[in-house]
Short mmCIF file of C-alpha atoms in Angstrom, two decimals:
data_model
loop_
_atom_site.label_atom_id
_atom_site.label_comp_id
_atom_site.label_asym_id
_atom_site.label_seq_id
_atom_site.Cartn_x
_atom_site.Cartn_y
_atom_site.Cartn_z
CA MET A 7 -0.03 0.49 -0.38
CA ALA A 8 1.27 3.29 -0.55
CA GLU A 9 0.37 5.20 1.92
CA ASP A 10 2.72 8.00 1.33
CA LEU A 11 2.47 8.91 -2.28
CA VAL A 12 4.22 12.58 -2.42
CA LEU A 13 3.05 14.49 -5.32
CA ASP A 14 5.66 16.29 -7.35
CA THR A 15 4.72 20.70 -6.85
CA ALA A 16 5.38 20.82 -10.72
CA ILE A 17 2.08 18.95 -11.28
CA ARG A 18 0.16 21.20 -8.72
CA ASP A 19 1.93 24.17 -11.16
CA TRP A 20 1.50 22.57 -14.41
CA VAL A 21 -1.52 20.73 -13.38
CA LEU A 22 -3.89 21.41 -11.38
CA ILE A 23 -3.89 25.21 -11.40
CA PRO A 24 -4.02 25.16 -15.49
CA LEU A 25 -6.67 22.49 -15.54
CA SER A 26 -8.48 24.71 -13.46
CA VAL A 27 -7.73 28.24 -14.44
CA VAL A 28 -8.96 26.73 -18.27
CA MET A 29 -11.93 25.26 -17.43
CA VAL A 30 -12.95 28.55 -15.87
CA LEU A 31 -12.01 30.72 -18.92
CA ILE A 32 -13.52 28.28 -20.98
CA GLY A 33 -16.40 28.36 -19.21
CA VAL A 34 -16.93 32.56 -19.55
CA LEU A 35 -15.90 31.95 -23.11
CA ARG A 36 -18.68 29.93 -24.02
CA TYR A 37 -21.07 32.03 -22.37
CA PHE A 38 -20.05 35.39 -24.38
CA VAL A 39 -19.81 33.41 -27.85
CA SER A 40 -23.51 31.94 -27.48
CA LYS A 41 -24.66 35.99 -26.41
CA LEU A 42 -23.47 35.81 -29.43
CA MET A 43 -25.19 33.34 -31.32
CA ARG A 44 -28.16 33.27 -29.45
CA SER A 45 -30.41 35.00 -31.79
CA SER A 46 -33.68 37.01 -30.63
CA GLN A 47 -36.32 35.11 -30.16
CA THR A 48 -39.63 36.66 -32.55
CA PRO A 49 -42.47 34.26 -30.75
CA ASP A 50 -45.11 32.71 -33.47
CA VAL A 51 -48.25 34.06 -33.03
CA LYS A 52 -50.36 30.93 -33.19
CA ILE A 53 -48.21 29.41 -30.32
CA VAL A 54 -48.67 32.59 -28.16
CA LYS A 55 -52.76 32.64 -28.77
CA GLU A 56 -53.08 28.50 -28.15
CA GLY A 57 -51.17 29.30 -24.88
CA GLN A 58 -53.85 32.36 -24.26
CA VAL A 59 -56.72 29.71 -25.01
CA ILE A 60 -55.40 26.78 -22.58
CA VAL A 61 -55.37 29.10 -19.37
CA ARG A 62 -58.70 30.92 -20.42
CA ALA A 63 -60.61 27.18 -21.23
CA ARG A 64 -58.46 26.30 -17.30
CA ASN A 65 -60.22 29.18 -16.29
CA LEU A 66 -63.87 28.43 -17.53
CA ARG A 67 -63.01 24.96 -16.69
CA ALA A 68 -62.22 26.20 -12.19
CA GLY A 69 -64.32 29.00 -12.40
CA ALA A 70 -67.63 27.42 -14.32
CA ASN A 71 -69.78 27.16 -11.67
CA PHE A 72 -69.53 31.36 -11.24
CA ILE A 73 -71.29 31.70 -14.11
CA PRO A 74 -74.71 31.46 -15.20
CA PRO A 75 -75.51 27.68 -17.01
CA LYS A 76 -76.56 29.59 -20.10
CA SER A 77 -73.40 31.59 -19.92
CA PHE A 78 -71.02 28.68 -19.69
CA ARG A 79 -72.67 25.99 -22.67
CA SER A 80 -72.42 28.93 -24.35
CA ARG A 81 -68.70 29.37 -24.16
CA ARG A 82 -68.08 25.25 -23.99
CA VAL A 83 -69.96 25.36 -27.15
CA TYR A 84 -67.57 28.25 -28.60
CA PHE A 85 -64.23 26.63 -27.02
CA SER A 86 -65.25 22.94 -27.99
CA ASN A 87 -67.12 22.67 -31.15
CA GLU A 88 -66.30 20.02 -33.87
CA GLU A 89 -66.29 22.91 -36.78
CA ASN A 90 -64.13 25.94 -35.73
CA GLY A 91 -63.40 25.31 -31.88
CA LEU A 92 -60.67 26.84 -30.32
CA LEU A 93 -59.25 23.89 -29.17
CA HIS A 94 -60.53 21.81 -31.40
CA VAL A 95 -57.41 20.43 -33.35
CA PRO A 96 -58.15 19.14 -37.32
CA LYS A 97 -57.21 15.19 -37.62
CA GLY A 98 -53.97 16.16 -40.34
CA GLN A 99 -52.93 18.83 -38.03
CA ALA A 100 -52.31 16.98 -35.16
CA GLN A 101 -50.27 14.56 -36.70
CA ASN A 102 -48.10 17.10 -38.78
CA ALA A 103 -47.05 18.88 -35.80
CA GLN A 104 -44.39 17.35 -34.95
CA ALA A 105 -42.73 17.19 -38.48
CA ALA A 106 -43.38 20.72 -39.38
CA MET A 107 -41.44 21.58 -36.05
CA PHE A 108 -38.72 19.73 -37.38
CA SER A 109 -38.91 21.42 -41.26
CA ASP A 110 -38.87 24.87 -39.79
CA PRO A 111 -35.58 25.45 -40.17
CA ASN A 112 -35.22 28.49 -37.21
CA MET A 113 -36.28 25.86 -34.98
CA ALA A 114 -33.38 23.31 -36.30
CA MET A 115 -31.32 26.28 -36.05
CA ASP A 116 -31.03 27.56 -32.80
CA MET A 117 -31.10 23.75 -31.48
CA MET A 118 -28.42 23.18 -33.32
CA LYS A 119 -26.28 26.17 -32.01
CA LYS A 120 -26.78 25.47 -28.28
CA ASN A 121 -25.94 22.10 -29.35
CA LEU A 122 -22.79 23.52 -30.86
CA SER A 123 -21.97 26.14 -27.76
CA MET A 124 -22.33 23.07 -25.73
CA ILE A 125 -20.71 19.67 -27.29
CA ILE A 126 -17.75 21.70 -28.67
CA PRO A 127 -15.40 22.94 -26.06
CA GLN A 128 -16.79 20.06 -24.11
CA THR A 129 -15.22 17.61 -26.18
CA LEU A 130 -12.19 19.58 -27.55
CA THR A 131 -11.21 19.54 -23.30
CA PHE A 132 -12.15 16.35 -22.79
CA ALA A 133 -9.72 15.41 -25.83
CA TRP A 134 -7.19 17.95 -24.52
CA VAL A 135 -6.90 16.47 -20.95
CA ASN A 136 -7.31 13.33 -21.98
CA PHE A 137 -3.90 13.63 -24.28
CA PHE A 138 -1.75 15.66 -21.61
CA PHE A 139 -3.14 14.60 -18.51
CA SER A 140 -4.23 11.43 -18.68
CA GLY A 141 -3.59 8.29 -15.97
CA PHE A 142 -1.75 9.91 -13.54
CA VAL A 143 -2.66 11.74 -9.33
CA ALA A 144 -2.96 15.28 -9.35
CA ALA A 145 -4.09 16.45 -6.19
CA LYS A 146 -4.89 14.87 -2.73
CA ILE A 147 -7.87 15.14 -0.52
CA PRO A 148 -7.01 16.08 3.24
CA PHE A 149 -9.85 13.70 4.74
CA PRO A 150 -10.25 9.78 3.60
CA LEU A 151 -13.19 8.84 1.73
CA THR A 152 -14.74 5.34 0.99
CA GLN A 153 -13.81 2.54 -1.50
CA ARG A 154 -17.03 4.03 -3.55
CA PHE A 155 -15.66 7.00 -4.31
CA ARG A 156 -12.95 5.13 -6.34
CA SER A 157 -14.79 5.35 -9.62
CA MET A 158 -16.01 9.61 -9.29
CA LEU A 159 -12.03 10.26 -8.27
CA GLN A 160 -9.55 8.21 -10.05
CA ASN A 161 -11.67 7.75 -13.38
CA GLY A 162 -8.83 6.89 -15.56
CA ILE A 163 -6.29 4.86 -13.33
CA ASP A 164 -6.82 1.53 -12.54
CA LEU A 165 -5.13 1.09 -9.64
CA SER A 166 -7.00 -0.63 -6.60
CA SER A 167 -3.74 0.06 -4.15
CA VAL A 168 -4.16 3.56 -4.28
CA ASP A 169 -5.88 5.74 -1.29
CA VAL A 170 -8.90 7.47 -2.48
CA SER A 171 -8.26 10.29 -1.35
CA TYR A 172 -5.75 10.85 -4.03
CA VAL A 173 -7.56 12.63 -6.82
CA SER A 174 -6.43 12.01 -10.65
CA SER A 175 -6.08 14.51 -13.18
CA ARG A 176 -9.03 13.17 -15.35
CA SER A 177 -11.93 12.97 -12.16
CA TRP A 178 -10.43 16.44 -11.29
CA TYR A 179 -11.43 17.96 -14.63
CA PHE A 180 -14.70 16.53 -14.58
CA LEU A 181 -14.86 17.57 -10.33
CA ASN A 182 -14.34 21.43 -11.93
CA LEU A 183 -17.12 21.20 -15.25
CA PHE A 184 -19.78 19.91 -12.97
CA GLY A 185 -18.44 22.09 -10.07
CA LEU A 186 -17.94 25.56 -11.29
CA ARG A 187 -21.30 26.67 -11.72
CA GLY A 188 -20.94 28.90 -8.42
CA LEU A 189 -18.24 30.56 -9.63
CA PHE A 190 -19.86 31.13 -12.90
CA SER A 191 -22.91 32.50 -11.24
CA LEU A 192 -20.15 34.67 -9.41
CA ILE A 193 -18.41 36.06 -12.17
CA LEU A 194 -21.05 36.19 -15.24
CA GLY A 195 -24.06 37.09 -12.73
CA GLU A 196 -26.74 34.84 -11.26
CA GLU A 197 -29.34 34.54 -14.32
CA ASN A 198 -26.26 33.43 -16.69
CA ALA A 199 -24.73 30.56 -15.24
CA MET A 200 -26.10 28.05 -16.91
CA ASP A 201 -24.55 24.58 -16.17
CA ASP A 202 -24.52 21.97 -18.17
CA THR A 203 -27.11 19.60 -16.07
CA GLN A 204 -29.24 22.15 -16.49
CA ARG A 205 -29.08 23.07 -20.36
CA MET A 206 -29.97 18.99 -21.18
CA MET A 207 -32.95 19.30 -19.26
CA GLN A 208 -33.73 21.79 -21.51
CA MET A 209 -33.39 19.56 -24.52
CA GLY A 210 -35.48 17.13 -23.19
CA GLY A 211 -37.74 19.71 -23.17
CA PHE A 212 -37.58 20.35 -26.76
CA GLY A 213 -40.14 18.26 -28.48
CA PHE A 214 -43.46 19.57 -27.01
CA ASP A 215 -46.61 19.22 -28.75
CA PRO A 216 -49.04 22.40 -27.94
CA THR A 217 -51.53 20.54 -30.02
CA LYS A 218 -52.07 17.86 -27.48
CA SER A 219 -52.60 20.15 -24.24
CA LEU A 220 -55.16 21.82 -26.38
CA SER A 221 -57.14 18.35 -27.41
CA ALA A 222 -56.62 17.42 -23.42
CA GLU A 223 -57.49 20.41 -22.39
CA LYS A 224 -61.10 20.15 -24.73
CA ASP A 225 -61.74 16.29 -23.34
CA SER A 226 -61.72 17.23 -19.93
CA LEU A 227 -63.62 20.89 -20.84
CA ASP A 228 -66.28 18.83 -21.81
CA ILE A 229 -66.99 16.48 -19.23
CA VAL A 230 -67.02 19.59 -16.89
CA GLN A 231 -70.34 18.86 -14.65
CA HIS A 232 -72.08 22.46 -14.52
CA GLU A 233 -73.29 23.22 -11.43
CA TRP A 234 -74.51 27.34 -10.56
CA ALA A 235 -72.73 27.91 -7.00
CA LEU A 236 -74.51 31.42 -6.95
CA PRO A 237 -78.16 29.68 -5.56
CA LYS A 238 -75.86 28.59 -2.92
CA PHE A 239 -75.13 32.39 -2.18
CA GLU A 240 -78.84 33.83 -1.78
CA HIS A 241 -78.36 32.12 1.73
CA ARG A 242 -74.57 32.20 2.46
CA ALA A 243 -75.08 36.24 2.26
CA GLU A 244 -78.77 35.28 4.23
CA ALA A 245 -76.63 34.19 7.11
CA VAL A 246 -73.37 36.62 6.96
CA LEU A 247 -76.18 39.37 6.99
CA ARG A 248 -78.17 37.97 9.34
CA LYS A 249 -74.97 37.31 11.71
CA LEU A 250 -74.31 41.24 10.76
CA VAL A 251 -77.74 42.82 12.00
CA SER A 252 -78.30 40.77 15.07
CA MET B 19 -52.73 45.17 -7.77
CA VAL B 20 -50.91 46.91 -4.96
CA SER B 21 -51.26 44.80 -1.63
CA ASN B 22 -51.89 46.55 1.75
CA THR B 23 -48.31 46.35 3.09
CA GLU B 24 -47.02 47.12 0.01
CA GLU B 25 -48.72 50.62 -0.04
CA ILE B 26 -47.90 51.02 3.74
CA GLN B 27 -43.82 50.96 2.61
CA LEU B 28 -44.48 52.53 -0.65
CA ASN B 29 -46.15 55.59 1.19
CA ARG B 30 -43.70 55.47 4.32
CA LEU B 31 -41.00 56.03 1.70
CA GLU B 32 -43.01 58.73 -0.33
CA ASN B 33 -43.05 60.62 2.28
CA GLN B 34 -39.22 59.67 3.53
CA VAL B 35 -38.15 60.76 0.21
CA ASP B 36 -40.09 64.33 0.09
CA ASN B 37 -39.39 65.51 3.27
CA GLY B 38 -35.18 65.18 1.80
CA GLY B 39 -34.40 62.23 4.02
CA GLY B 40 -33.19 60.35 0.57
CA GLY B 41 -33.94 56.92 -0.75
CA ALA B 42 -35.43 58.81 -3.94
CA TRP B 43 -33.81 55.95 -6.28
CA ASP B 44 -35.57 53.11 -4.06
CA TYR B 45 -38.90 55.18 -3.99
CA LEU B 46 -38.40 55.16 -7.57
CA CYS B 47 -37.47 51.34 -7.90
CA LEU B 48 -41.07 50.72 -5.89
CA VAL B 49 -42.81 52.55 -8.18
CA ARG B 50 -41.65 51.18 -10.91
CA LYS B 51 -42.48 47.57 -9.92
CA LEU B 52 -45.38 48.26 -7.92
CA LYS B 53 -46.31 50.32 -11.46
CA VAL B 54 -48.36 52.76 -9.64
CA ARG B 55 -48.99 55.93 -11.95
CA ARG B 56 -47.59 58.43 -8.72
CA SER B 57 -45.97 61.07 -12.29
CA GLU B 58 -45.40 64.34 -10.38
CA LYS B 59 -43.37 62.64 -7.39
CA VAL B 60 -41.20 60.66 -10.30
CA LEU B 61 -40.60 63.30 -12.34
CA LYS B 62 -39.33 65.52 -9.61
CA HIS B 63 -37.49 62.59 -7.71
CA GLY B 64 -35.82 61.20 -11.28
CA LEU B 65 -35.25 64.44 -12.33
CA SER B 66 -33.73 65.37 -8.94
CA ILE B 67 -31.06 62.53 -10.10
CA LEU B 68 -30.64 63.10 -13.59
CA ASN B 69 -29.52 66.21 -12.36
CA ASP B 70 -26.66 65.33 -10.74
CA PRO B 71 -24.07 63.92 -12.23
CA LYS B 72 -22.59 61.90 -9.54
CA LYS B 73 -25.27 60.23 -8.19
CA ARG B 74 -26.63 59.35 -12.05
CA SER B 75 -23.56 57.47 -12.69
CA SER B 76 -23.32 55.71 -9.48
CA LEU B 77 -26.66 54.46 -10.71
CA GLY B 78 -24.90 52.24 -13.37
CA PRO B 79 -26.63 50.92 -16.15
CA ASP B 80 -29.63 51.53 -14.46
CA GLU B 81 -29.29 54.87 -15.13
CA TRP B 82 -31.06 54.19 -18.57
CA THR B 83 -33.76 52.58 -17.05
CA LEU B 84 -34.57 56.02 -15.07
CA TYR B 85 -35.01 58.36 -17.92
CA GLU B 86 -37.06 56.14 -19.11
CA GLN B 87 -39.16 56.01 -16.19
CA VAL B 88 -38.83 60.50 -16.24
CA ALA B 89 -39.43 60.27 -19.53
CA ILE B 90 -43.36 58.10 -19.30
CA ALA B 91 -43.30 60.88 -16.42
CA ALA B 92 -42.76 63.82 -17.87
CA MET B 93 -44.98 62.90 -20.55
CA ASP B 94 -47.78 61.97 -17.78
CA CYS B 95 -47.59 65.45 -16.38
CA GLN B 96 -47.32 67.34 -20.54
CA CYS B 97 -43.63 68.60 -19.30
CA LEU B 98 -42.81 67.60 -22.83
CA ASP B 99 -39.45 69.83 -23.51
CA VAL B 100 -38.33 67.13 -20.22
CA ALA B 101 -39.53 64.32 -22.02
CA LYS B 102 -37.80 65.07 -25.12
CA ASP B 103 -34.69 65.77 -24.01
CA CYS B 104 -34.68 62.03 -22.43
CA ILE B 105 -35.57 60.25 -25.56
CA LYS B 106 -32.85 62.37 -26.88
CA VAL B 107 -30.33 60.63 -24.33
CA LEU B 108 -31.88 57.39 -25.28
CA GLN B 109 -31.99 57.95 -28.06
CA LYS B 110 -28.48 58.43 -28.63
CA ARG B 111 -27.37 55.48 -26.06
CA PHE B 112 -29.21 52.50 -27.48
CA PRO B 113 -30.50 54.57 -31.68
CA GLU B 114 -31.91 51.03 -32.82
CA SER B 115 -33.70 50.01 -30.26
CA LYS B 116 -37.40 49.38 -30.59
CA ARG B 117 -38.24 50.35 -26.40
CA VAL B 118 -36.79 53.92 -27.32
CA GLY B 119 -38.94 54.14 -30.74
CA ARG B 120 -41.73 53.71 -28.62
CA LEU B 121 -41.09 56.25 -25.98
CA GLU B 122 -40.56 58.23 -29.37
CA ALA B 123 -44.70 57.35 -30.58
CA LEU B 124 -45.77 58.00 -27.19
CA LEU B 125 -43.99 61.50 -26.73
CA LEU B 126 -45.97 62.06 -30.64
CA GLU B 127 -49.03 60.72 -29.00
CA ALA B 128 -48.47 63.33 -25.90
CA LYS B 129 -48.20 66.04 -28.54
CA GLY B 130 -51.45 65.23 -30.41
CA PHE B 131 -50.19 63.88 -33.18
CA TRP B 132 -52.07 60.43 -34.10
CA GLU B 133 -51.23 60.19 -37.12
CA GLU B 134 -47.82 59.95 -37.02
CA ALA B 135 -47.79 58.67 -33.67
CA GLU B 136 -50.01 55.64 -35.53
CA LYS B 137 -47.71 55.37 -38.26
CA VAL B 138 -44.35 54.71 -36.06
CA TYR B 139 -46.32 52.09 -33.87
CA SER B 140 -47.45 50.60 -37.28
CA SER B 141 -44.10 50.31 -38.20
CA LEU B 142 -43.02 48.98 -35.03
CA LEU B 143 -45.54 46.33 -34.81
CA GLU B 144 -44.24 45.02 -38.36
CA ASP B 145 -41.25 43.90 -36.34
CA ASN B 146 -42.71 42.51 -33.57
CA PRO B 147 -46.79 41.74 -34.36
CA LEU B 148 -47.25 40.49 -30.46
CA ASP B 149 -45.73 43.41 -28.35
CA GLN B 150 -48.56 44.02 -26.05
CA VAL B 151 -47.56 47.83 -25.20
CA ILE B 152 -48.21 49.02 -28.56
CA HIS B 153 -51.33 47.37 -28.63
CA LYS B 154 -52.54 48.54 -26.02
CA ARG B 155 -51.54 52.01 -26.84
CA ARG B 156 -54.05 52.62 -29.64
CA VAL B 157 -56.73 51.83 -27.90
CA ALA B 158 -55.28 54.27 -25.74
CA MET B 159 -54.91 56.36 -28.66
CA ALA B 160 -58.39 55.95 -30.06
CA LYS B 161 -60.13 56.09 -27.05
CA ALA B 162 -57.97 59.61 -26.50
CA GLN B 163 -59.20 61.20 -29.95
CA GLY B 164 -63.19 60.39 -28.67
CA ASN B 165 -63.16 57.07 -30.67
CA ILE B 166 -64.82 55.01 -28.16
CA SER B 167 -65.63 52.60 -31.27
CA GLY B 168 -62.64 51.93 -32.68
CA ALA B 169 -61.25 51.43 -29.06
CA ILE B 170 -63.53 48.41 -28.53
CA GLU B 171 -62.30 47.22 -32.47
CA TRP B 172 -58.66 47.33 -31.24
CA LEU B 173 -59.72 46.22 -27.99
CA ASN B 174 -62.05 43.19 -29.78
CA LYS B 175 -58.47 42.59 -32.25
CA TYR B 176 -56.22 41.99 -29.18
CA LEU B 177 -58.12 39.74 -27.03
CA GLU B 178 -58.79 37.83 -30.24
CA ILE B 179 -54.70 36.89 -29.49
CA PHE B 180 -54.25 37.69 -25.61
CA MET B 181 -57.61 36.16 -24.35
CA ALA B 182 -56.33 35.36 -20.90
CA ASP B 183 -55.32 39.49 -20.17
CA HIS B 184 -58.08 39.99 -17.71
CA ASP B 185 -57.22 43.67 -18.17
CA ALA B 186 -57.97 44.16 -20.99
CA TRP B 187 -61.75 42.29 -20.72
CA ARG B 188 -62.19 44.76 -18.07
CA GLU B 189 -61.41 47.83 -20.06
CA LEU B 190 -63.17 46.44 -22.70
CA ALA B 191 -66.68 45.97 -19.84
CA GLU B 192 -66.55 48.64 -18.95
CA THR B 193 -65.99 50.93 -22.37
CA TYR B 194 -69.30 48.84 -23.21
CA VAL B 195 -70.78 49.87 -20.22
CA SER B 196 -69.88 53.32 -20.98
CA LEU B 197 -71.27 53.01 -24.71
CA GLN B 198 -75.08 51.05 -22.87
CA MET B 199 -73.89 48.08 -24.82
CA TYR B 200 -74.09 46.34 -21.94
CA LYS B 201 -75.23 42.74 -23.34
CA GLN B 202 -71.58 42.25 -24.68
CA ALA B 203 -70.17 44.34 -21.42
CA ALA B 204 -72.24 40.82 -18.93
CA PHE B 205 -70.24 38.53 -21.54
CA CYS B 206 -67.07 40.53 -20.55
CA TYR B 207 -67.47 40.49 -16.27
CA GLU B 208 -68.33 36.93 -17.22
CA GLU B 209 -64.84 36.44 -18.49
CA LEU B 210 -63.77 38.78 -15.42
CA ILE B 211 -65.60 36.44 -13.00
CA LEU B 212 -64.19 33.22 -14.34
CA SER B 213 -60.91 34.19 -14.45
CA GLN B 214 -60.59 35.40 -10.52
CA PRO B 215 -64.13 34.31 -9.26
CA THR B 216 -63.37 35.66 -5.97
CA VAL B 217 -63.28 39.07 -6.72
CA PRO B 218 -66.10 40.74 -5.53
CA LEU B 219 -66.21 44.12 -7.06
CA TYR B 220 -66.89 42.11 -10.65
CA HIS B 221 -69.94 40.28 -9.21
CA LEU B 222 -70.94 43.45 -8.29
CA ALA B 223 -70.81 45.19 -11.73
CA TYR B 224 -71.85 42.04 -13.38
CA ALA B 225 -75.18 41.97 -11.23
CA ASP B 226 -75.24 46.44 -12.45
CA VAL B 227 -74.73 44.95 -15.78
CA LEU B 228 -77.74 42.06 -15.19
CA TYR B 229 -80.01 44.55 -13.01
CA THR B 230 -79.31 47.06 -16.18
CA LEU B 231 -80.44 45.12 -19.00
CA GLY B 232 -83.76 43.81 -17.17
CA GLY B 233 -86.49 41.11 -17.84
CA LEU B 234 -87.40 38.55 -14.95
CA GLU B 235 -84.61 36.10 -15.13
CA ASN B 236 -81.82 38.36 -15.22
CA LEU B 237 -83.29 40.86 -12.42
CA GLN B 238 -83.30 37.31 -10.26
CA THR B 239 -79.90 36.07 -11.46
CA ALA B 240 -78.78 39.96 -11.11
CA LYS B 241 -80.01 39.19 -7.53
CA LYS B 242 -77.95 36.38 -7.26
CA TYR B 243 -75.03 37.87 -7.74
CA TYR B 244 -75.98 41.12 -5.48
CA ALA B 245 -76.15 38.30 -2.74
CA SER B 246 -72.47 36.68 -3.28
CA THR B 247 -71.08 40.18 -3.59
CA ILE B 248 -72.40 40.23 -0.04
CA ASP B 249 -71.31 37.05 0.60
CA LEU B 250 -67.53 38.32 -0.67
CA THR B 251 -67.38 41.38 1.37
CA GLY B 252 -68.63 40.72 4.31
CA GLY B 253 -72.09 42.60 4.08
CA LYS B 254 -69.70 45.82 3.65
CA ASN B 255 -71.19 46.40 0.42
CA THR B 256 -73.75 49.23 0.80
CA ARG B 257 -74.42 49.14 -2.75
CA ALA B 258 -74.76 45.52 -3.06
CA LEU B 259 -77.14 45.44 -0.16
CA LEU B 260 -79.08 48.56 -2.09
CA GLY B 261 -79.08 46.33 -5.42
CA ILE B 262 -80.49 42.48 -3.16
CA CYS B 263 -83.71 46.01 -1.89
CA LEU B 264 -84.33 47.17 -5.83
CA CYS B 265 -84.03 43.00 -7.66
CA SER B 266 -86.33 42.41 -5.22
CA SER B 267 -89.04 45.21 -5.58
CA ALA B 268 -88.29 44.86 -9.50
CA ILE B 269 -88.96 41.30 -9.26
CA ALA B 270 -91.86 41.77 -6.77
CA GLN B 271 -93.63 43.68 -10.30
CA LEU B 272 -92.80 41.62 -12.29
CA SER B 273 -93.94 38.73 -11.34
CA LYS B 274 -97.70 40.21 -9.70
CA GLY B 275 -99.95 38.42 -11.99
CA ARG B 276 -97.88 35.29 -12.18
CA ASN B 277 -98.14 32.08 -10.07
CA LYS B 278 -95.70 33.29 -6.62
CA GLU B 279 -94.10 29.66 -6.84
CA ASP B 280 -91.03 31.01 -8.14
CA LYS B 281 -90.92 33.48 -4.79
CA GLU B 282 -87.67 32.57 -3.26
CA ASN B 283 -86.15 33.39 0.04
CA PRO B 284 -87.97 37.60 0.79
CA GLU B 285 -86.46 36.92 4.02
CA LEU B 286 -82.95 38.29 2.51
CA GLN B 287 -84.26 41.56 1.03
CA SER B 288 -85.61 42.15 4.65
CA LEU B 289 -81.84 41.32 5.75
CA ALA B 290 -80.57 43.66 3.42
CA ALA B 291 -82.74 46.56 4.90
CA THR B 292 -82.26 46.05 8.25
CA ALA B 293 -78.57 46.12 7.47
CA LEU B 294 -78.60 49.21 5.55
CA GLU B 295 -80.25 51.54 7.92
CA LYS B 296 -77.57 49.76 10.67
CA GLU B 297 -74.90 51.06 8.55
CA TYR B 298 -76.96 54.52 7.27
CA LYS B 299 -77.57 54.72 11.19
CA GLN B 300 -73.88 54.18 12.10
CA ARG B 301 -72.27 56.33 9.55
CA ALA B 302 -74.79 58.49 8.12
CA PRO B 303 -77.66 59.86 10.46
CA THR B 304 -78.31 62.60 9.04
CA LYS B 305 -79.82 60.97 5.98
CA LEU B 306 -80.98 58.06 7.47
CA GLY B 307 -84.89 59.60 6.73
CA LEU B 308 -84.01 59.68 2.97
CA LEU B 309 -83.28 55.92 3.75
CA ILE B 310 -85.87 54.92 4.99
CA SER B 311 -88.28 56.79 2.42
CA THR B 312 -86.25 54.63 -0.12
CA LEU B 313 -87.23 51.71 0.94
CA LYS B 314 -90.66 52.26 1.25
CA SER B 315 -91.31 52.93 -2.03
CA LEU B 316 -89.86 49.98 -3.03
CA LYS B 317 -91.68 47.78 -0.96
CA VAL B 318 -94.82 47.62 -3.80
#
């Protein structure tokens, strides 16, 4: 067991510190590049309108009992009739929505830009780290850890005899990649710090189909039972007044 | 909506600033955040910051926001020269900005050059057809020129896209009422009740409109909405109490000859009358006689 692995100070000067500095600089650079490439999005009228329709339909569903039955029925027909209701989605259109999204060059372009600013620097730095600094220990953390941390801290070294508290250079790279978010929010301001995990979540949200929520809203509107709440209010008002008068 | 605590804080800050206690910037920020209209104060205190180069530069990038705020306040107070200067500074800094373009059109509007303003707005809309502020300005412009039906047209166009904007619905409702188009107004108030079912003011306004429309069915509905207003306000709303009395007497008059089966709870009316009397006794004892005679004439 190598209890006392002595780390060369040159490793600190030429690996540990440069690696961290480079990671920070790349993060800053990426921020500015993505700022340059970001195109000001003008939202589509149709999408905005659909969102508003959904909000209004949801309001109708939630507050249905507060308006007279006649008003409710006319609104429901307005929203969900089969000819030109606002929530009604024609059959053919529903399937095409996904395809239309991909054929829209703007959308694809945006996605590519986002991807480019994320993936290219990441692959490049990883290749760089792998090429120059792979396979040796770069730092030691000042407290002992259990064996489970081996895969996290000693990526790239396949030795089971090295103590877990030693950090390999490649692991140091990963730690920096995911752990610098706090620093970025300090340097670039709160909302600008976007770490990669968040970006990936955003990617997952892509491909969301607005027509689906339209028809879902339509279905739930169709099954609403209207029960006018106002007649009850007369009795409640009576109770309130009785309390007030007495 | 400005909540109670926020208003207290705002007034406290205003007092402090008025008496030279400092904190002008905080006050202006709060005004901006709450979107309240205190143009005179904003103009006064905002200008005092802008005219002091040291204070101004200490704001950093917020300086430009302040210029915008002061410009709008100045236009509200008809200090067009001040507004013009502010906009000039802003335009020098942001030559291509649409936000500044909006301000310029606003200045044209303030001067009364409606056609020029309209031209600027439509060219701005071409770039961004979803600019809510510009759509609303168009409505306001039509209204300012006395073109109420034009305002309604613009509002309807706006609501076709942004149909969840309840402030616009409210504006439309009030405009319809001013034109005595009560059926349309009733629809708008229904929409408002749907979006905020617990705001008693909408219930009250809806009831008013229904009562004005008349007819047995509408009157009965109006009475129900007056009742809900009473319930939501805890019986504190005098208008709703009076509405109950008026509705009941009107219903009684209309259904005089018919069968009395739909005569629901007559108690509500008498309770409302008693509550009214009690309130008048407390608040305005001199007017009590007037009220009693009115109520008597209502009871057919």
